[in-house]
Short mmCIF file of C-alpha atoms and ligand atoms in Angstrom, two decimals:
data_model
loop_
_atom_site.label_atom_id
_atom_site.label_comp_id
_atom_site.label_asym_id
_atom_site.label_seq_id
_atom_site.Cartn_x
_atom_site.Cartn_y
_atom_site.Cartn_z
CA UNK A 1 0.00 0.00 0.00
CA UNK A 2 2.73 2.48 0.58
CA UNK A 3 4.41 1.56 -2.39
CA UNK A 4 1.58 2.55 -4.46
CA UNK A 5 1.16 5.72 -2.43
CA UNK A 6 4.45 6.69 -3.20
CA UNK A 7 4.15 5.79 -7.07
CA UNK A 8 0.99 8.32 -7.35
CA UNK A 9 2.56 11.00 -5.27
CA UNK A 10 5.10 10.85 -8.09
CA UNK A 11 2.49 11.66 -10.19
CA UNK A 12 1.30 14.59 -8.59
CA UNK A 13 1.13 17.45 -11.53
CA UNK A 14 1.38 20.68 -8.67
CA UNK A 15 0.55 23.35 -11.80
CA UNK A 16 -3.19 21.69 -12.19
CA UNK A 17 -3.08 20.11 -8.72
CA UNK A 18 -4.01 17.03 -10.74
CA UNK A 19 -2.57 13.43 -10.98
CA UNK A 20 -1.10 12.15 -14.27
CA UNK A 21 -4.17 9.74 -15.76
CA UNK A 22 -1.95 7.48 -18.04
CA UNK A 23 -0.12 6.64 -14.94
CA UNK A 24 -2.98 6.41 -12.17
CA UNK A 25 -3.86 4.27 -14.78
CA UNK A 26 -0.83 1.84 -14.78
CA UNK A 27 -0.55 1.81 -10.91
CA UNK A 28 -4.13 0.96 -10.88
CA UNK A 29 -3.67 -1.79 -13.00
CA UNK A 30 -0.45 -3.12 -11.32
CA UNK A 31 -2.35 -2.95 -8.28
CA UNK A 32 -5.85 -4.94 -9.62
CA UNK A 33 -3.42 -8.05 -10.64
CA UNK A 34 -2.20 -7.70 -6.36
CA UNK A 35 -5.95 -7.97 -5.48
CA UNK A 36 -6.36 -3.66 -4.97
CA UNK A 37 -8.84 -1.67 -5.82
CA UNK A 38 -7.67 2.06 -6.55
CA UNK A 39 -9.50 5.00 -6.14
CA UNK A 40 -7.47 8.38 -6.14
CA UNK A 41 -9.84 11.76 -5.21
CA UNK A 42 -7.24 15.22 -5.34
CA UNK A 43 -8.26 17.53 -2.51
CA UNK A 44 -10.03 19.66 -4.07
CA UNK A 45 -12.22 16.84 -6.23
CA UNK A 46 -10.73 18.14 -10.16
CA UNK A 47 -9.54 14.08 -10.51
CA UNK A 48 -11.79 11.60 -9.28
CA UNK A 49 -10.38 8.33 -10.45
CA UNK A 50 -11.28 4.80 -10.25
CA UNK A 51 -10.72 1.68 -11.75
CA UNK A 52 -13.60 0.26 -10.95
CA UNK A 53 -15.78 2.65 -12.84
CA UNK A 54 -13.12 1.50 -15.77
CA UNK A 55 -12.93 -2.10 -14.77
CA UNK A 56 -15.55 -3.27 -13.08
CA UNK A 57 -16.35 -6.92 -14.27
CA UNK A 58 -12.67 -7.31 -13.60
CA UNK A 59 -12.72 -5.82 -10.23
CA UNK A 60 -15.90 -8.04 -9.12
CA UNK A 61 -14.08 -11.04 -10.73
CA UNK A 62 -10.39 -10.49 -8.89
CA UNK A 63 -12.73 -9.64 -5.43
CA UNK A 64 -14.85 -13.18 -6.15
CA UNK A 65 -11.62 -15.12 -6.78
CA UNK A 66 -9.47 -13.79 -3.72
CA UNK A 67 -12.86 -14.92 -1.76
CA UNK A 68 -12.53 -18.47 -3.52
CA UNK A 69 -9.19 -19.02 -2.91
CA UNK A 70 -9.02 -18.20 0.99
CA UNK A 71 -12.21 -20.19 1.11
CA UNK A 72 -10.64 -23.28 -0.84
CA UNK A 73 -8.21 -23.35 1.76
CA UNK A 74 -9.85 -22.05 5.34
CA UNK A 75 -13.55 -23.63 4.53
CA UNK A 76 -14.92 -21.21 7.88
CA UNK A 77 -12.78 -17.98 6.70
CA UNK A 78 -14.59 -14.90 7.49
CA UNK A 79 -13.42 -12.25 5.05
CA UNK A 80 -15.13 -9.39 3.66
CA UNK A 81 -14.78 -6.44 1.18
CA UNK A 82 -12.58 -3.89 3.23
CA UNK A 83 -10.93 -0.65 2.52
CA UNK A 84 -8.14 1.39 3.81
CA UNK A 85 -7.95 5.23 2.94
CA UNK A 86 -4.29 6.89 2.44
CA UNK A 87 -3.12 10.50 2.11
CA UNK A 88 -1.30 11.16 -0.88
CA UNK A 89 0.78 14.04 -0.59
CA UNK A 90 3.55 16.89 -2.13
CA UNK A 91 6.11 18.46 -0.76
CA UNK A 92 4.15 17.60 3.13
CA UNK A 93 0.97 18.99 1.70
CA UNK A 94 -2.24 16.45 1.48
CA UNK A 95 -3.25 16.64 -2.27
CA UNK A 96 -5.46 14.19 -2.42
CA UNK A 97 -6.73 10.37 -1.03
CA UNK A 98 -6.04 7.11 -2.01
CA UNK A 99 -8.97 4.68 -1.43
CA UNK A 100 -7.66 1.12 -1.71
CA UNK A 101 -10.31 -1.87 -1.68
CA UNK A 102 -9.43 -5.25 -1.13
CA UNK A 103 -10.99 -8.52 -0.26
CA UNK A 104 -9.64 -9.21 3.42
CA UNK A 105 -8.49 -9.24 6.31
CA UNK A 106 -5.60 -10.68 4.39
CA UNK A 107 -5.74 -13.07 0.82
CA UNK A 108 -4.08 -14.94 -1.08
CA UNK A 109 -3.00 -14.73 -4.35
CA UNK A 110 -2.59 -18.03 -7.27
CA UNK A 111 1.33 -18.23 -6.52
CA UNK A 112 1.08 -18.08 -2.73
CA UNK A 113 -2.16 -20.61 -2.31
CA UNK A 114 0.05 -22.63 -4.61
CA UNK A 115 3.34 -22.38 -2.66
CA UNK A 116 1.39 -22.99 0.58
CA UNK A 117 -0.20 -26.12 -0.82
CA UNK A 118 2.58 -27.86 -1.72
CA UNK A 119 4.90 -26.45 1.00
CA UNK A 120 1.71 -28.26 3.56
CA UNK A 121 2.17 -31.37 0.88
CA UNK A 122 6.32 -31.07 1.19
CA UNK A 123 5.43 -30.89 5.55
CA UNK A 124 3.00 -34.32 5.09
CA UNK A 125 5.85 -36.20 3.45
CA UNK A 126 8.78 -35.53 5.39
CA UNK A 127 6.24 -35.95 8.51
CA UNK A 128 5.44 -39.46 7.03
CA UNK A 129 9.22 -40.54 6.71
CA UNK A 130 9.94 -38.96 9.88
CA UNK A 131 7.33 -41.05 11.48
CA UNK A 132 8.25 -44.06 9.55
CA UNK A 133 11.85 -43.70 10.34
CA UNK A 134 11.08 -43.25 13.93
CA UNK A 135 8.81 -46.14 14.22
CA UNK A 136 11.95 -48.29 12.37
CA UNK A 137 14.16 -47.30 14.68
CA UNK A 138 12.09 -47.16 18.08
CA UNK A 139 10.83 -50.74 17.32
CA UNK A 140 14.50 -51.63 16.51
CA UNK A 141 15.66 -50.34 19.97
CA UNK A 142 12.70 -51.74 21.76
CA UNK A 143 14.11 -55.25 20.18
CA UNK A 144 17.90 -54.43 21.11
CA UNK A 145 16.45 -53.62 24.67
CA UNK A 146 13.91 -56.39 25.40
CA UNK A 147 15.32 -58.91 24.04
CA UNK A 148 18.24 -59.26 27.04
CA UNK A 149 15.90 -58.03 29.36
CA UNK A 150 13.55 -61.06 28.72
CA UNK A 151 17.28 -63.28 28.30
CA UNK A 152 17.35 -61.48 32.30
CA UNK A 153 13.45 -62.36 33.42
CA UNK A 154 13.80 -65.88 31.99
CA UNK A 155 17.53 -66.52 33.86
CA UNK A 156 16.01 -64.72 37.15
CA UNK A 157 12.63 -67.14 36.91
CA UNK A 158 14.62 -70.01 36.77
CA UNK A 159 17.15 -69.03 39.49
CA UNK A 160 13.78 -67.88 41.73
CA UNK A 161 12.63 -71.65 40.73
CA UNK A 162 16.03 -72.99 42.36
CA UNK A 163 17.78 -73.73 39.39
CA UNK A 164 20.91 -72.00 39.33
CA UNK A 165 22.80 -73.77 36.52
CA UNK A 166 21.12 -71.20 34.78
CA UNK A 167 23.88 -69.22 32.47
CA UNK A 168 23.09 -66.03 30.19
CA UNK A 169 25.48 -66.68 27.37
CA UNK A 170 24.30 -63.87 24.83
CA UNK A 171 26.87 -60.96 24.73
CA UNK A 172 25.09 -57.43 24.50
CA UNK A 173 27.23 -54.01 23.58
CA UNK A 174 24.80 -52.06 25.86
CA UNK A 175 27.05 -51.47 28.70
CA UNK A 176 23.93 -51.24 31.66
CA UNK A 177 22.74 -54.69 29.78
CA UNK A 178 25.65 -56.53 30.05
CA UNK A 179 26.40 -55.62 33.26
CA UNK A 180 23.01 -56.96 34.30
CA UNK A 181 23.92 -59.76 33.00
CA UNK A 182 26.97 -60.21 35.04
CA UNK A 183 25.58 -59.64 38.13
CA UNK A 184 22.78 -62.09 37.33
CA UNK A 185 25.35 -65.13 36.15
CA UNK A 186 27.55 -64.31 39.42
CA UNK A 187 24.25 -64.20 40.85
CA UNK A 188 23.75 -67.84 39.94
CA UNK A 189 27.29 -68.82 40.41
CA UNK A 190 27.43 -67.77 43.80
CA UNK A 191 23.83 -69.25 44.69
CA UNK A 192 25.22 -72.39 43.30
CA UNK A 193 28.43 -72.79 45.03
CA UNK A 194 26.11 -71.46 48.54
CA UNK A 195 23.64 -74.69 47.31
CA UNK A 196 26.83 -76.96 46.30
CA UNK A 197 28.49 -75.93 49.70
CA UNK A 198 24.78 -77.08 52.01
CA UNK A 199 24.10 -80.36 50.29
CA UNK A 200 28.09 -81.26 51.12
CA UNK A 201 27.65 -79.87 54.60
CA UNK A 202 24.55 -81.40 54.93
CA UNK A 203 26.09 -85.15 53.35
CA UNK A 204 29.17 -85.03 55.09
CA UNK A 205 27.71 -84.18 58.94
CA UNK A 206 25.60 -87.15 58.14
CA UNK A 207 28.22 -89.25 56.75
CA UNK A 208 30.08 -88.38 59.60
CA UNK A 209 27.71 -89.24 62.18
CA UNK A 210 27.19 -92.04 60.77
CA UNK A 211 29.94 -93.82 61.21
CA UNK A 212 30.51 -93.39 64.66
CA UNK A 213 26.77 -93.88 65.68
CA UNK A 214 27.24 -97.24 63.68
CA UNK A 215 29.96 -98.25 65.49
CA UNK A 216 28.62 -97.63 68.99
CA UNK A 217 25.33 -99.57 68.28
CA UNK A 218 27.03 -102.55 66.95
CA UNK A 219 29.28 -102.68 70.37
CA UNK A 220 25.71 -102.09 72.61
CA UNK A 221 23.97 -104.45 70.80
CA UNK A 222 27.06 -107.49 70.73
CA UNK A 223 27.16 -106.73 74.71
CA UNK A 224 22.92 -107.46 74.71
CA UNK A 225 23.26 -110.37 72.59
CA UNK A 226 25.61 -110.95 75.04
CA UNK A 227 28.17 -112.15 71.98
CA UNK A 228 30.90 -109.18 73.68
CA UNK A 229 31.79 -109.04 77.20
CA UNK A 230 31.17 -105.28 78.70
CA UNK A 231 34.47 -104.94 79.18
CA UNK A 232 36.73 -101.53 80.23
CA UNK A 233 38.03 -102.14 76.79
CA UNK A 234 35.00 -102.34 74.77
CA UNK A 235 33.65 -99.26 76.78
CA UNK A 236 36.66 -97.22 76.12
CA UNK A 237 36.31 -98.02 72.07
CA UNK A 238 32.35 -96.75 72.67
CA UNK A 239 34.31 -93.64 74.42
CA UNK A 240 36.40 -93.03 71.66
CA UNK A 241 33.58 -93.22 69.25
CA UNK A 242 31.24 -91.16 71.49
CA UNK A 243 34.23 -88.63 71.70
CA UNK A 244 34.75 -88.26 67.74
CA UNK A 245 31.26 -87.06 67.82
CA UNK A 246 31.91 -84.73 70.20
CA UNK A 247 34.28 -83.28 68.77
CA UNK A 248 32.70 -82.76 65.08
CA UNK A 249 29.49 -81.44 66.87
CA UNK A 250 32.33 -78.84 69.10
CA UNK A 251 34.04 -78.32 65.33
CA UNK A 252 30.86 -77.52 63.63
CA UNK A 253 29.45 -74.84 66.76
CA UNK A 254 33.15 -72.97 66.76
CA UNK A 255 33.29 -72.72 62.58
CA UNK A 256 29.02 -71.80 62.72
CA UNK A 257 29.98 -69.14 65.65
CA UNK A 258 33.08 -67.78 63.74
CA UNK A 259 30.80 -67.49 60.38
CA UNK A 260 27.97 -65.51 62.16
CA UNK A 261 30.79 -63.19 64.28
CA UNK A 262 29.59 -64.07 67.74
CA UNK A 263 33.62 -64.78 68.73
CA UNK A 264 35.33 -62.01 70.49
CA UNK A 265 38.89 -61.92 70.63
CA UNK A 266 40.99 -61.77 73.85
CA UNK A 267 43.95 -60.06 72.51
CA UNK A 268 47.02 -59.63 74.78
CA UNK A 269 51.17 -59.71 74.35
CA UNK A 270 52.45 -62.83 74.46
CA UNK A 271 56.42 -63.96 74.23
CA UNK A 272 57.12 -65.79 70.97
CA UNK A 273 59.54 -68.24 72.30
CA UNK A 274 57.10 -69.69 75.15
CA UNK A 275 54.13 -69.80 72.27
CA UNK A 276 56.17 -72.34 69.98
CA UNK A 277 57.55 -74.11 73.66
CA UNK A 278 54.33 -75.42 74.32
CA UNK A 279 53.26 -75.90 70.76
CA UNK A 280 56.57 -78.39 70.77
CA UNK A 281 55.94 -80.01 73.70
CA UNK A 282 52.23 -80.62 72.49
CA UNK A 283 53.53 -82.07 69.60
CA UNK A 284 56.46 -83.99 71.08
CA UNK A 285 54.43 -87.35 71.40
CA UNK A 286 52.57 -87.66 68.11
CA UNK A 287 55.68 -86.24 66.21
CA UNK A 288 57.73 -88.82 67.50
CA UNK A 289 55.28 -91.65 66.88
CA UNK A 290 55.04 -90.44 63.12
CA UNK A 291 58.88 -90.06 63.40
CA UNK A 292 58.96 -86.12 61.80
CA UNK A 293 61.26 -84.13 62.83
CA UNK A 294 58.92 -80.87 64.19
CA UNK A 295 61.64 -77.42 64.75
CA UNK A 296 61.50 -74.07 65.12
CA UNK A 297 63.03 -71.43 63.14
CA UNK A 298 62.31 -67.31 65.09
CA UNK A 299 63.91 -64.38 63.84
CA UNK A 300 64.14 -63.21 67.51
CA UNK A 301 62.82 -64.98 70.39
CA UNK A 302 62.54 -62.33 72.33
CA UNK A 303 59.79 -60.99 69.84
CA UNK A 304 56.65 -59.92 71.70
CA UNK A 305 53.37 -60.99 69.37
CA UNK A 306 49.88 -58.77 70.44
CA UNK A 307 46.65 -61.38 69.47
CA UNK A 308 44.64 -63.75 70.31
CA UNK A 309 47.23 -66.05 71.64
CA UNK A 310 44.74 -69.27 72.25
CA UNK A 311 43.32 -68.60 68.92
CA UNK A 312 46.61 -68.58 66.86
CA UNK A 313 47.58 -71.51 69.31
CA UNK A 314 44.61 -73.40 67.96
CA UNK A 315 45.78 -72.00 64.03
CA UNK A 316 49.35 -73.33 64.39
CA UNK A 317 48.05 -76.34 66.15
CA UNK A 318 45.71 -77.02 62.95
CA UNK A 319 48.53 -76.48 61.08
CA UNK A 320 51.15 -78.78 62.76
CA UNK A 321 48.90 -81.21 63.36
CA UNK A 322 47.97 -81.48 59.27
CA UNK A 323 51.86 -80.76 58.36
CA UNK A 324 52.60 -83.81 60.63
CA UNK A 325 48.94 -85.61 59.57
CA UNK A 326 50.45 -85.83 55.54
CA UNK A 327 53.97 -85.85 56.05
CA UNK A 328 55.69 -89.11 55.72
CA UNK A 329 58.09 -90.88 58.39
CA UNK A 330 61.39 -89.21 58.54
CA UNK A 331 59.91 -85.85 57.41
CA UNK A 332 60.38 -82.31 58.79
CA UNK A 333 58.05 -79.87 59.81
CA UNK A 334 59.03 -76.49 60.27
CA UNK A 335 57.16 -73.66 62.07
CA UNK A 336 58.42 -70.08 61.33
CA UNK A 337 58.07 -66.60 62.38
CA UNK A 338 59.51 -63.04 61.32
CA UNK A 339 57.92 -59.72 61.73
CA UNK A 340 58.30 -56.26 59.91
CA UNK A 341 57.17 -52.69 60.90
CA UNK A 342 53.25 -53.47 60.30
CA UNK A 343 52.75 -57.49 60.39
CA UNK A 344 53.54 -60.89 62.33
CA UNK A 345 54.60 -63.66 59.54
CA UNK A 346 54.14 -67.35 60.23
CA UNK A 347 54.65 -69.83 58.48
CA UNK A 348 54.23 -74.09 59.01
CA UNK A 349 56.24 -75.52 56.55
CA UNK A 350 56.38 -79.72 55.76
CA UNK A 351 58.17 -82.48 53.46
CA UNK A 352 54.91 -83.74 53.11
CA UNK A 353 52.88 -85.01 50.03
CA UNK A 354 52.12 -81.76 48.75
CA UNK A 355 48.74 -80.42 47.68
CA UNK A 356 47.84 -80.62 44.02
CA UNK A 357 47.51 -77.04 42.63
CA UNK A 358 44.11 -77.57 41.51
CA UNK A 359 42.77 -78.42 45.15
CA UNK A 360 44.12 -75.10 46.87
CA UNK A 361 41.44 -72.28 46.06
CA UNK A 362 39.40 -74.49 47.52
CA UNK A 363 41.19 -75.16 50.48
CA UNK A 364 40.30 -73.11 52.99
CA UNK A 365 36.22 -73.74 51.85
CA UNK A 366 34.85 -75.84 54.86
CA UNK A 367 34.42 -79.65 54.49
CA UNK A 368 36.59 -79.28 51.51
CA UNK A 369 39.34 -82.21 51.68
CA UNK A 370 41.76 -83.18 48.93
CA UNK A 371 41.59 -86.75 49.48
CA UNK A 372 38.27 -87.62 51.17
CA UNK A 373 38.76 -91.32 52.07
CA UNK A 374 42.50 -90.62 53.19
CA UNK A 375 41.49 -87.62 55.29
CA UNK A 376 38.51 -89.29 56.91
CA UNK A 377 41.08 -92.70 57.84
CA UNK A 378 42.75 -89.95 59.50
CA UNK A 379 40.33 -88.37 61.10
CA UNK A 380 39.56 -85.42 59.10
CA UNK A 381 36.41 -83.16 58.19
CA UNK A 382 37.85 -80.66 56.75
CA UNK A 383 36.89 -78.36 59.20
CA UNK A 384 40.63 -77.44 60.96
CA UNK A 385 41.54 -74.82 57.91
CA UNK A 386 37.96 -72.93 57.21
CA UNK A 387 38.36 -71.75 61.32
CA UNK A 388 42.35 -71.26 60.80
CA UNK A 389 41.27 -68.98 58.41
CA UNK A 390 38.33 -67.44 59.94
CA UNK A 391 40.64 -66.91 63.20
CA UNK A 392 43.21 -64.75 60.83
CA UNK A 393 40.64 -62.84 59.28
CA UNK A 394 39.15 -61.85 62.40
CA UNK A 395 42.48 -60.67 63.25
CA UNK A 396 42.58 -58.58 60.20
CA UNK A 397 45.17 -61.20 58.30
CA UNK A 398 45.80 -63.22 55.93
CA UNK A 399 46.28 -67.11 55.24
CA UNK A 400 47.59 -68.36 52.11
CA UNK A 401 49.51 -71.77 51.10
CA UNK A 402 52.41 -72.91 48.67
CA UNK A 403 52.39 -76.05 48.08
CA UNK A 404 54.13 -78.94 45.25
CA UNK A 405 52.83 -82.47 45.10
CA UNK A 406 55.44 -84.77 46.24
CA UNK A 407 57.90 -82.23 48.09
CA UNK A 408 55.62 -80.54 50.58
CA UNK A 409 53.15 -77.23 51.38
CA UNK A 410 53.89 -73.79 53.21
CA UNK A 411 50.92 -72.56 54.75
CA UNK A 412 51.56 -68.97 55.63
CA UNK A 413 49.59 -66.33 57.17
CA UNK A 414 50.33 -62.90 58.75
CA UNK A 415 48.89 -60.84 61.60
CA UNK A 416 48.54 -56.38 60.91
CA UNK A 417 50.57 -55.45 64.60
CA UNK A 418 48.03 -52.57 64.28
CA UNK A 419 44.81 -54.01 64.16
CA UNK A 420 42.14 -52.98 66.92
P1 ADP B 501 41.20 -82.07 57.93
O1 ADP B 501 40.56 -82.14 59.22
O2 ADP B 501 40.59 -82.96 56.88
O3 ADP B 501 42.66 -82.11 57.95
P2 ADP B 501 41.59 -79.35 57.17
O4 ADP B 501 40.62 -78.27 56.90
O5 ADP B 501 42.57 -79.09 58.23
O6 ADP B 501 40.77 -80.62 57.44
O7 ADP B 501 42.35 -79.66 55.83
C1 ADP B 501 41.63 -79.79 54.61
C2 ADP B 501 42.35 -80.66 53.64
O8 ADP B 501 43.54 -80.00 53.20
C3 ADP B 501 42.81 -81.95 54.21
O9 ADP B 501 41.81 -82.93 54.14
C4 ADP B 501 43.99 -82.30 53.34
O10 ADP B 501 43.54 -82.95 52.18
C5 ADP B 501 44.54 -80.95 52.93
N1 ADP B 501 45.74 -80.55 53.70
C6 ADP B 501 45.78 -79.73 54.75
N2 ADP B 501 47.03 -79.54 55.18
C7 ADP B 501 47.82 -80.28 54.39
C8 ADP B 501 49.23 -80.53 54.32
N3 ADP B 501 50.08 -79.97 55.17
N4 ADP B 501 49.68 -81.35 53.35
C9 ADP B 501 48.83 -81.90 52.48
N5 ADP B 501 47.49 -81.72 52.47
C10 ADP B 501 47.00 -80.93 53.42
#
């Protein structure tokens, strides 16, 4: 609109205050193809121009096909003739008005209803891949995703149903994923072992019992058939047999009251030298029936050790007793100790038969016994290492073991001098 304004102030003729008619006529034209009606009036009324009185079947056609094409595309648009009156002016003076009538509040012309239509088709497409695309890809990641987590519910329904063989073998790049499915295969390794471990515990307290339960009722029941004489003999075997049972029922209270922490430790300072002193002399019999030579070797004896010293009596006593248990006649069996600025280091070395490599990270697991028919002729149940080590590691230590078939084991274990 102000661009027309401007083109008919330029035709302002100021001698007969009058507007050039060949060019109202070309603006008026130029302005009835962009949907405007023109009507210029000079001030004082000598031109009076307007196209419609020129074109009118023109100007009623342009009006009726603005009105179509808003209506073709807003059905409910309300638009209506409308009309917007402009001074035209010269040199700051008003000369004149410039009625311009237009189908409105706003229209479109052919181009622009054209451009918008396929710019709104153009939008549809792209909207259409977009949502295809995204409905590709979201379904694709939904698989990637569901697919271990069902792996996951499957593995942890079967491990809730008590079977923990269960193994998720599928490898997934999705770092949360695959750690989920670490935990849940450790999950089901551990539950395992923990299920492995009971039904031994459970089979070998029975096994066990067994034996020595046999035992006495055979004796009883040869003394009522009256095939034995009660003898002091025959009672002391049934005294023997009554006191192996004591003592796995005593071994398997300690090791349950060391697992659930209800030991407390009686820590004081005790001299090295008189520790291993009576450790010898209990020894002295047993190693001189087996015919093993049982020594000493201390840094200092004048070394002062701060622990539980009945409780890492009872460790080196375990110790000794196994080192001289699987150690052949004519053997040694050595017990060590050194100490640095933060630990106590002991060590019960033997000549012994050695431990096969494969045995020793099980070791220390209770009821756990490299040669089961061996250690149970000698009175083992596997018992004597899991509260060794559950003595050290109350102590804050350590208990580890070297060990070669055929040339003997080191079972070592250290003591912090700082612990509480
Ligand atoms: P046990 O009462 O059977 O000796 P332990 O827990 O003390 O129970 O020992 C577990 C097993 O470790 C034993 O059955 C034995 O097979 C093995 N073992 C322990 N100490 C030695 C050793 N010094 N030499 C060889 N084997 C050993």
């Amino acid at each position: 609109m102000q661009q027309i304004v401007t083109q008919i102030n330029n035709l302002y003729i100021p001698d007969s205050n009058s507007f050039r008619t060949d060019g109202l006529e070309a603006v008026g034209n130029a302005a009835l193809q962009n949907g405007m009606i023109l009507h210029v009036q000079s001030i004082n009324d000598e031109v009076d121009w307007d196209i419609s009185s020129h074109r009118a079947k023109e100007c009623q056609l342009m009006l009726q096909h603005r009105e179509r094409n808003m209506h073709s595309r807003y059905p409910n648009f309300e638009g209506s003739y409308q009309q917007s009156v402009l001074d035209l002016t010269y040199q700051g003076q008003v000369v004149g008005t410039l009625t311009l009538g237009y189908y409105g509040p706003y229209t479109f012309d052919d181009i622009e209803l054209q451009l918008i239509n396929s710019l709104n088709r153009l939008l549809i497409g792209i909207g259409v891949i977009l949502l295809l695309i995204a409905a590709i890809f979201g379904s694709y990641l939904a698989m990637h995703l569901t697919r271990p987590i069902h792996h996951v519910v499957n593995a942890a329904q079967k491990i809730a149903r008590g079977d923990y063989q269960v193994k998720i073998q599928e490898h997934y790049k999705t770092k949360e994923i695959s750690e989920l499915i670490t935990a849940i295969n450790e999950m089901a390794e551990q539950l395992r072992t923990k299920e492995l471990q009971k039904q031994r515990l459970t089979a070998d307290v029975a096994h066990e019992l067994r034996t020595p339960l046999c035992n006495l009722q055979s004796h009883m029941e040869a003394v009522i058939d009256e095939v034995w004489e009660p003898t002091p003999e025959l009672f002391r075997g049934c005294c023997d047999e009554i006191q192996r049972l004591t003592n796995i029922v005593n071994q398997l209270k300690e090791l349950t009251e060391y697992e659930d922490h209800r030991v407390v430790l009686d820590k004081s300072n005790f001299q090295v030298s008189s520790f291993f002193d009576s450790i010898l002399s209990s020894f002295a019999f047993s190693a001189k029936e087996k015919k093993v030579r049982l020594i000493v070797d201390c840094q200092n004896f004048k070394s002062i050790c701060l622990a539980d010293e009945q409780r890492i009596k009872q460790c080196i006593i375990n110790l000794v007793s196994n080192a001289i248990k699987y150690t052949e006649n004519g053997g040694t069996v050595k017990m060590t100790f050194k100490e640095d600025a933060d630990f106590y280091y002991y060590d019960v070395s033997d000549t012994g038969i050695g431990i096969p490599s494969q045995d020793i990270p099980q070791l220390f697991e209770r009821f756990y016994r490299v040669d089961e028919s061996r250690a149970r002729k000698t009175g083992g149940m596997g018992i004597g290492l899991s509260i060794t080590k559950a003595i050290i590691e109350m102590h804050g230590g350590a208990i580890w073991v070297n060990s070669v078939v055929g040339q003997g084991s080191v079972f070592s274990f250290k003591l912090p001098k700082n612990s509480i």
